[in-house]
Coordinates of C-alpha atoms in Angstrom, one line a residue:
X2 CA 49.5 100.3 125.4
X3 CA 48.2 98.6 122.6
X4 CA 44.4 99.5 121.9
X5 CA 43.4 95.7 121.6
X6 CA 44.2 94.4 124.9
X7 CA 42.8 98.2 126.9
X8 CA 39.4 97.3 124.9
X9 CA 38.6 94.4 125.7
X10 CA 39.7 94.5 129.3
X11 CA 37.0 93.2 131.7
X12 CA 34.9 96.6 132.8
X13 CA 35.2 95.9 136.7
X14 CA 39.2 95.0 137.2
X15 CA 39.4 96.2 141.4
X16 CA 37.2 93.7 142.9
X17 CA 38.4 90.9 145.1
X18 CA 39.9 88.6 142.8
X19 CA 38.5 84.9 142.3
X20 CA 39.5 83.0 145.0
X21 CA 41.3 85.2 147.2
X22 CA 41.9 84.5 150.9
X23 CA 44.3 87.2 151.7
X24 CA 45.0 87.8 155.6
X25 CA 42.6 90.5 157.1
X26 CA 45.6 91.1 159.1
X27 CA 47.1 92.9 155.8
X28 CA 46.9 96.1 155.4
X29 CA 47.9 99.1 153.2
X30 CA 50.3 101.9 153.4
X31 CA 49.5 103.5 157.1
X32 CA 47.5 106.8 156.6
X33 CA 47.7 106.0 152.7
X34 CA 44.7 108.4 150.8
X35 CA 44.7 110.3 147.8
X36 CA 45.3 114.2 147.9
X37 CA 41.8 115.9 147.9
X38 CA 42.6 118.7 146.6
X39 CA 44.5 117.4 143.7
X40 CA 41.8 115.4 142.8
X41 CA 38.8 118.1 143.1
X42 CA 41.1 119.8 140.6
X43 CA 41.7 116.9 138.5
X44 CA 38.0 116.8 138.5
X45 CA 37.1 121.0 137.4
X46 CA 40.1 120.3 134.8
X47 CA 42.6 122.3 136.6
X48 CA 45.5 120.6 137.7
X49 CA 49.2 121.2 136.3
X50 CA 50.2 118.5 134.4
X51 CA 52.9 118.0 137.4
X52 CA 50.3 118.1 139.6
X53 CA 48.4 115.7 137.7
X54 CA 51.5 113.3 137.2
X55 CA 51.7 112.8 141.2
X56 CA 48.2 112.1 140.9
X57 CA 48.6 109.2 139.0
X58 CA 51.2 107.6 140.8
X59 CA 48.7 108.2 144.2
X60 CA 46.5 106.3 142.2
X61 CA 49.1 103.5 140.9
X62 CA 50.2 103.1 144.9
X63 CA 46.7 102.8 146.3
X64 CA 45.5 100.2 143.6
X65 CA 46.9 97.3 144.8
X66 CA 45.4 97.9 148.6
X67 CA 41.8 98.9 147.3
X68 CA 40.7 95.9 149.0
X69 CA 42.7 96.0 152.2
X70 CA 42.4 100.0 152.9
X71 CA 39.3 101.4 154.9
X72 CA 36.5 102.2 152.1
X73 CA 36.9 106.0 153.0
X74 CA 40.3 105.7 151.3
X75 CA 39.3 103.7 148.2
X76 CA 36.2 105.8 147.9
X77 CA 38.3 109.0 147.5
X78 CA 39.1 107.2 144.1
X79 CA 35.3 107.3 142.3
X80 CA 35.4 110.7 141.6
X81 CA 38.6 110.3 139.4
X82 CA 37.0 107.2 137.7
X83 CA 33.9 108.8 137.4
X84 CA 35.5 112.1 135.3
X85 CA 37.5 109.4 133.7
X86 CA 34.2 107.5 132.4
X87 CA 35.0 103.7 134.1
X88 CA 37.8 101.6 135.1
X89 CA 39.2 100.7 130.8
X90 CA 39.5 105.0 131.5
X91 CA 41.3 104.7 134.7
X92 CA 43.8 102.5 133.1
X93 CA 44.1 104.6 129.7
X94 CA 44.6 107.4 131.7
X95 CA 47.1 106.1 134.2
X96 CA 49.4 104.4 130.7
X97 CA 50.1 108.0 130.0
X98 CA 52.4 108.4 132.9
X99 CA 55.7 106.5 133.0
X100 CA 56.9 104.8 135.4
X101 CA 54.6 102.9 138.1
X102 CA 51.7 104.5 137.0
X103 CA 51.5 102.6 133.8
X104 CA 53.3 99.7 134.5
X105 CA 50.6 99.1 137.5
X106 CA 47.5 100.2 135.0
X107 CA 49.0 97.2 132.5
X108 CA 49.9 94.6 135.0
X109 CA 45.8 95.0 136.1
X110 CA 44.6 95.4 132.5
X111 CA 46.7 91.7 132.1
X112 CA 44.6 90.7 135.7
X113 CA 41.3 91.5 133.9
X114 CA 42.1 89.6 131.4
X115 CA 43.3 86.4 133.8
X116 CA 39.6 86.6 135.4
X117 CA 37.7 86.5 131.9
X118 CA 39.3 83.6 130.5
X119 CA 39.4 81.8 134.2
X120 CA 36.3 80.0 132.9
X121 CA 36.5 79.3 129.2
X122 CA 36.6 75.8 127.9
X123 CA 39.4 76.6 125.3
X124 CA 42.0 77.8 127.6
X125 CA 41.5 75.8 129.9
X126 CA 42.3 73.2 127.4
X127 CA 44.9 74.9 126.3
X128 CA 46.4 75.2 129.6
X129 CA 45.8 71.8 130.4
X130 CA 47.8 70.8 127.3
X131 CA 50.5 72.9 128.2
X132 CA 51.1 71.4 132.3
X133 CA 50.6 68.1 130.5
X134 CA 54.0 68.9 129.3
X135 CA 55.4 70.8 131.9
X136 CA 53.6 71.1 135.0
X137 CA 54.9 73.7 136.9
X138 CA 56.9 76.3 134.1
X139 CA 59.7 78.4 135.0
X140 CA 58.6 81.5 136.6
X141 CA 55.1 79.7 137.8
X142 CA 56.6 77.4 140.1
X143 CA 55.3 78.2 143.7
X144 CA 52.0 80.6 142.2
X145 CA 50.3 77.5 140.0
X146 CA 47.6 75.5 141.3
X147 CA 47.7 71.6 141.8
X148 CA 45.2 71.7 139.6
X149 CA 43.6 73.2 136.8
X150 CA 40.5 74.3 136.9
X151 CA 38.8 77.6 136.9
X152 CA 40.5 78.7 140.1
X153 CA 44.2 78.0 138.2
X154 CA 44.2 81.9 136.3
X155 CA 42.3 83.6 139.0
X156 CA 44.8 82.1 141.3
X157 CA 47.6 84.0 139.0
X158 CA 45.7 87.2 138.9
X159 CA 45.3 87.3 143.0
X160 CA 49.2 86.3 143.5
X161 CA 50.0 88.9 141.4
X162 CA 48.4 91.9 143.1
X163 CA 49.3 90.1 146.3
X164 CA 52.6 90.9 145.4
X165 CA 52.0 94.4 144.2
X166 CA 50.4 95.1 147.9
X167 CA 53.1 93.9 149.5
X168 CA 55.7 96.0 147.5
X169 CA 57.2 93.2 146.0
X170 CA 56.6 95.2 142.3
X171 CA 59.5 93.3 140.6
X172 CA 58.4 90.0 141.6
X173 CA 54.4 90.7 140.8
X174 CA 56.0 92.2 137.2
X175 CA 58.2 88.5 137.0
X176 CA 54.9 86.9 137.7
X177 CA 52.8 88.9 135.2
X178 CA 55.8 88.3 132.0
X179 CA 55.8 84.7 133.2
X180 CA 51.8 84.2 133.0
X181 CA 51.6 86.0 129.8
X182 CA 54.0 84.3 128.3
X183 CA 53.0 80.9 129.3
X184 CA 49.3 81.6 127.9
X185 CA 50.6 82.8 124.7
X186 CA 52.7 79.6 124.2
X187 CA 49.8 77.3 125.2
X188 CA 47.9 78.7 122.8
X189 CA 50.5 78.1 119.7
X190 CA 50.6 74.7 121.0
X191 CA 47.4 74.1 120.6
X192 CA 46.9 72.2 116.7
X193 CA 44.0 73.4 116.0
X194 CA 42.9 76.5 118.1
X195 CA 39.4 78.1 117.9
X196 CA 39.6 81.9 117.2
X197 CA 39.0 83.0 120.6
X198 CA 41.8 80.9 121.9
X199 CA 44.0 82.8 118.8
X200 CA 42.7 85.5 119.8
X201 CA 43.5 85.2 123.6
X202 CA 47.3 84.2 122.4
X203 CA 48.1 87.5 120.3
X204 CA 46.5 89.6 123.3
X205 CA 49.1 87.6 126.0
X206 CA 51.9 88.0 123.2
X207 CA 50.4 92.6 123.3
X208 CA 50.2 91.9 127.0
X209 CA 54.1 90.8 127.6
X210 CA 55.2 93.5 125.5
X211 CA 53.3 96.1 127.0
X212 CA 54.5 95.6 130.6
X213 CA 58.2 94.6 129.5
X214 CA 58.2 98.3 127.6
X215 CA 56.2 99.8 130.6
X216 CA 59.1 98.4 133.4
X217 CA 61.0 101.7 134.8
X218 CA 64.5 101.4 134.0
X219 CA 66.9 102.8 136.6

């Protein structure tokens, strides 16, 4: 994962997402928790590395349900952030595993970054510019807003971990490559972009390529 984008993710990325209005009729995998003892010895610094590989795809399965599982199960994950140091950790930590493990801690690195620019004035420019042209882009069609507002990137961001908890992980990875590269195009459209709206593009162009290296080939 590139540096960039991991550093300047948004520090809380699992929180409800802006604008969310998921069924409380939905629900995680049934009995889903993390293994204690794995993580008290993730924790003293003495889990296998094999050991510690499973870990991270517990962690990488229960991420997309930390809103929808009882608290005892997503609580079982604060000790692991806490060794870790915050959430950016929990990420870094979880891109050294391939396979779902980082191609989950990317795809919510990308969501963090959907929910910080939900509200800036340039992008939403930008993005206003770019459905002037084409409303409803390949790959978007069915996940955009009418309109666009604050809600429209927020919107992208909850549809995509939707997706993830409903074990759709190809079609929240579609999504993800889609939004990321229709950001980075609005903002080369843009004649004269300010240098956080620049900036914003190369992280979405980072972003694309991160989770089209981190998909799991079969």
């Amino acid at each position: 994962m590139h540096d960039k984008p991991l550093l300047k993710s948004v520090g809380e990325l699992l929180r409800r997402r802006h604008g969310s209005s998921r069924s409380a009729q939905a629900a995680g995998p049934d009995g889903f928790a993390l293994d204690s003892l794995k993580v008290s010895g993730f924790t003293a610094g003495t889990l296998s590395a094999e050991d510690e590989a499973r870990l991270a795809d517990e962690v990488a399965q229960l991420l997309p349900h930390h809103w929808d599982l009882p608290t005892k199960s997503v609580e079982a994950l604060t000790p692991v952030i806490d060794h870790l140091g915050g959430q950016p950790e929990l990420m870094a930590w979880l891109d050294r595993f391939p396979g779902r493990p980082r191609l989950i801690a990317r795809i919510y690195v990308l969501l963090g970054h959907l929910d910080q620019y939900s509200d800036d004035p340039a992008v939403l420019a930008a993005v206003r510019h770019a459905r002037a042209q084409d409303p409803y882009p390949v790959g978007l069609r069915g996940y955009l807003t009418p309109d666009t507002n604050d809600e429209t990137l927020g919107g992208l961001a909850y549809r995509i971990e939707e997706l993830l908890g409903d074990n759709r992980e190809a079609d929240a990875t579609a999504l993800a490559l889609a939004t990321a590269d229709w950001l980075r195009g609005a903002a080369r459209n843009v004649d004269t972009p300010n240098a956080d709206l620049r900036e914003m593009g190369e992280l979405m162009d980072h972003m694309h390529q991160d989770i089209s290296e981190a998909v799991p080939h079969s």
